[in-house]
Amino acid sequence: SPPPSPPLPSPPPPSPPPLSPSPPSSPPSPPLPPQAPIIWHLMSRQTVTSGKAWFRAANQWSLNADDKDNEQFSALDTLEQHRDASGAFTLKLVFPGTDSAPQTWKQTTNPVTASQGGVAGYEPIDVPHTG
């Protein structure tokens, strides 16, 4: 008699169901454009020296506006022209001739047109003096 046949191999396991296609992935977001550098515009200068001072009168927003080199200068009546795309002003207060660092901040209130005190939309940028 012939020798017994070896057992037949087990059938392979059933194939997994086909994968459903995944939704297409979103392309990566493009990089943000570089920030434009801030272009500073002198809006006011108050120089106080011995025996010489300027104390602005109420609603005096323009003084020597055609002479940016004048010790007493103000063009605050044109401040509204300097809002950024978000509607804010970026302001910088400088203390020449001192060791005090400048203060830089944003705000949406225009002090020339504000009908009451206070500041809206304040955002500190570089404010080393807080007290």
Coordinates of C-alpha atoms in Angstrom, one line a residue:
S1 CA 0.0 0.0 0.0
P2 CA 1.2 3.4 -0.8
P3 CA 2.4 5.5 2.1
P4 CA -0.1 7.9 3.6
S5 CA -0.1 11.4 2.0
P6 CA 1.0 14.2 4.1
P7 CA -1.8 16.4 5.4
L8 CA -2.8 19.2 3.2
P9 CA -1.7 22.6 4.3
S10 CA -4.3 24.8 5.9
P11 CA -5.9 27.3 3.6
P12 CA -4.6 30.9 4.0
P13 CA -6.6 33.1 6.3
P14 CA -9.1 35.3 4.5
S15 CA -7.8 38.6 3.2
P16 CA -8.7 41.6 5.2
P17 CA -11.3 43.8 3.6
P18 CA -9.8 46.4 1.2
L19 CA -9.0 49.7 2.9
S20 CA -11.2 52.6 2.1
P21 CA -9.2 55.4 0.6
S22 CA -8.4 58.1 3.2
P23 CA -9.6 61.6 2.4
P24 CA -6.9 63.7 0.7
S25 CA -4.7 65.5 3.1
S26 CA -4.8 69.3 3.2
P27 CA -1.8 70.8 1.7
P28 CA 0.4 72.5 4.3
S29 CA -0.4 76.1 5.0
P30 CA 1.9 78.5 3.3
P31 CA 4.3 80.4 5.6
L32 CA 3.2 83.7 6.9
P33 CA 4.5 86.7 5.1
P34 CA 7.3 88.5 6.9
Q35 CA 6.1 91.4 9.1
A36 CA 6.7 94.8 7.6
P37 CA 9.0 96.8 9.8
I38 CA 7.4 99.5 11.8
I39 CA 7.9 102.9 10.3
W40 CA 8.0 105.4 13.1
H41 CA 6.4 108.8 12.7
L42 CA 7.2 111.6 15.2
M43 CA 3.9 112.7 16.6
S44 CA 4.9 114.8 19.6
R45 CA 8.0 116.1 21.3
Q46 CA 8.0 118.0 24.5
T47 CA 11.4 119.3 25.5
V48 CA 11.7 120.7 29.0
T49 CA 14.8 122.6 29.9
S50 CA 15.5 125.0 32.7
G51 CA 13.3 128.0 32.3
K52 CA 11.7 126.6 29.2
A53 CA 8.7 124.4 29.0
W54 CA 5.6 123.7 27.0
F55 CA 2.4 122.8 28.6
R56 CA -0.2 122.0 26.0
A57 CA -3.4 123.9 26.2
A58 CA -6.7 121.8 26.2
N59 CA -7.3 120.6 22.6
Q60 CA -4.0 121.9 21.3
W61 CA -3.0 118.9 19.2
S62 CA -0.8 120.7 16.7
L63 CA 2.2 122.9 17.5
N64 CA 5.1 123.7 15.1
A65 CA 3.7 120.8 13.0
D66 CA 5.8 122.0 10.0
D67 CA 9.1 121.8 12.0
K68 CA 9.8 118.3 13.3
D69 CA 13.2 119.5 14.6
N70 CA 11.5 122.0 17.0
E71 CA 11.9 121.3 20.7
Q72 CA 8.2 121.7 21.1
F73 CA 6.4 119.8 18.3
S74 CA 3.0 118.1 18.0
A75 CA 1.2 116.7 15.0
L76 CA -1.3 114.7 17.1
D77 CA -4.1 116.1 15.1
T78 CA -3.0 113.7 12.3
L79 CA -2.7 110.6 14.6
E80 CA -5.8 109.0 13.0
Q81 CA -3.9 108.5 9.8
H82 CA -1.6 106.1 11.5
R83 CA -3.9 103.2 12.5
D84 CA -2.7 99.8 11.4
A85 CA -4.8 97.2 9.6
S86 CA -6.3 96.0 12.9
G87 CA -7.4 99.5 13.8
A88 CA -4.7 100.0 16.5
F89 CA -1.9 102.5 16.9
T90 CA 1.6 101.3 17.8
L91 CA 3.1 103.9 20.0
K92 CA 6.5 104.5 21.5
L93 CA 7.5 106.8 24.3
V94 CA 11.2 107.8 24.3
F95 CA 13.0 109.6 27.1
P96 CA 16.1 111.2 25.4
G97 CA 19.0 112.1 27.6
T98 CA 18.1 109.6 30.3
D99 CA 18.8 105.9 31.1
S100 CA 15.1 105.1 30.8
A101 CA 14.3 102.5 28.2
P102 CA 11.5 103.4 25.7
Q103 CA 8.0 102.1 26.2
T104 CA 6.2 100.5 23.2
W105 CA 2.6 99.5 23.1
K106 CA -0.5 99.3 21.0
Q107 CA -3.9 100.8 21.7
T108 CA -7.1 101.5 19.8
T109 CA -8.1 104.7 21.6
N110 CA -7.2 107.9 19.9
P111 CA -6.5 110.4 22.7
V112 CA -7.4 113.3 20.3
T113 CA -10.9 112.0 19.6
A114 CA -11.7 110.1 22.8
S115 CA -14.7 111.5 24.6
Q116 CA -13.7 110.1 28.0
G117 CA -10.5 109.0 29.8
G118 CA -9.0 105.5 29.6
V119 CA -7.5 103.4 26.9
A120 CA -9.1 100.7 24.9
G121 CA -7.3 97.9 23.1
Y122 CA -4.1 98.2 25.2
E123 CA -1.5 95.6 24.2
P124 CA 2.0 95.9 25.8
I125 CA 4.9 95.3 23.3
D126 CA 8.0 96.4 25.3
V127 CA 7.1 98.0 28.6
P128 CA 10.0 98.0 31.0
H129 CA 8.3 100.7 33.2
T130 CA 5.1 99.4 34.7
G131 CA 4.8 101.2 38.1

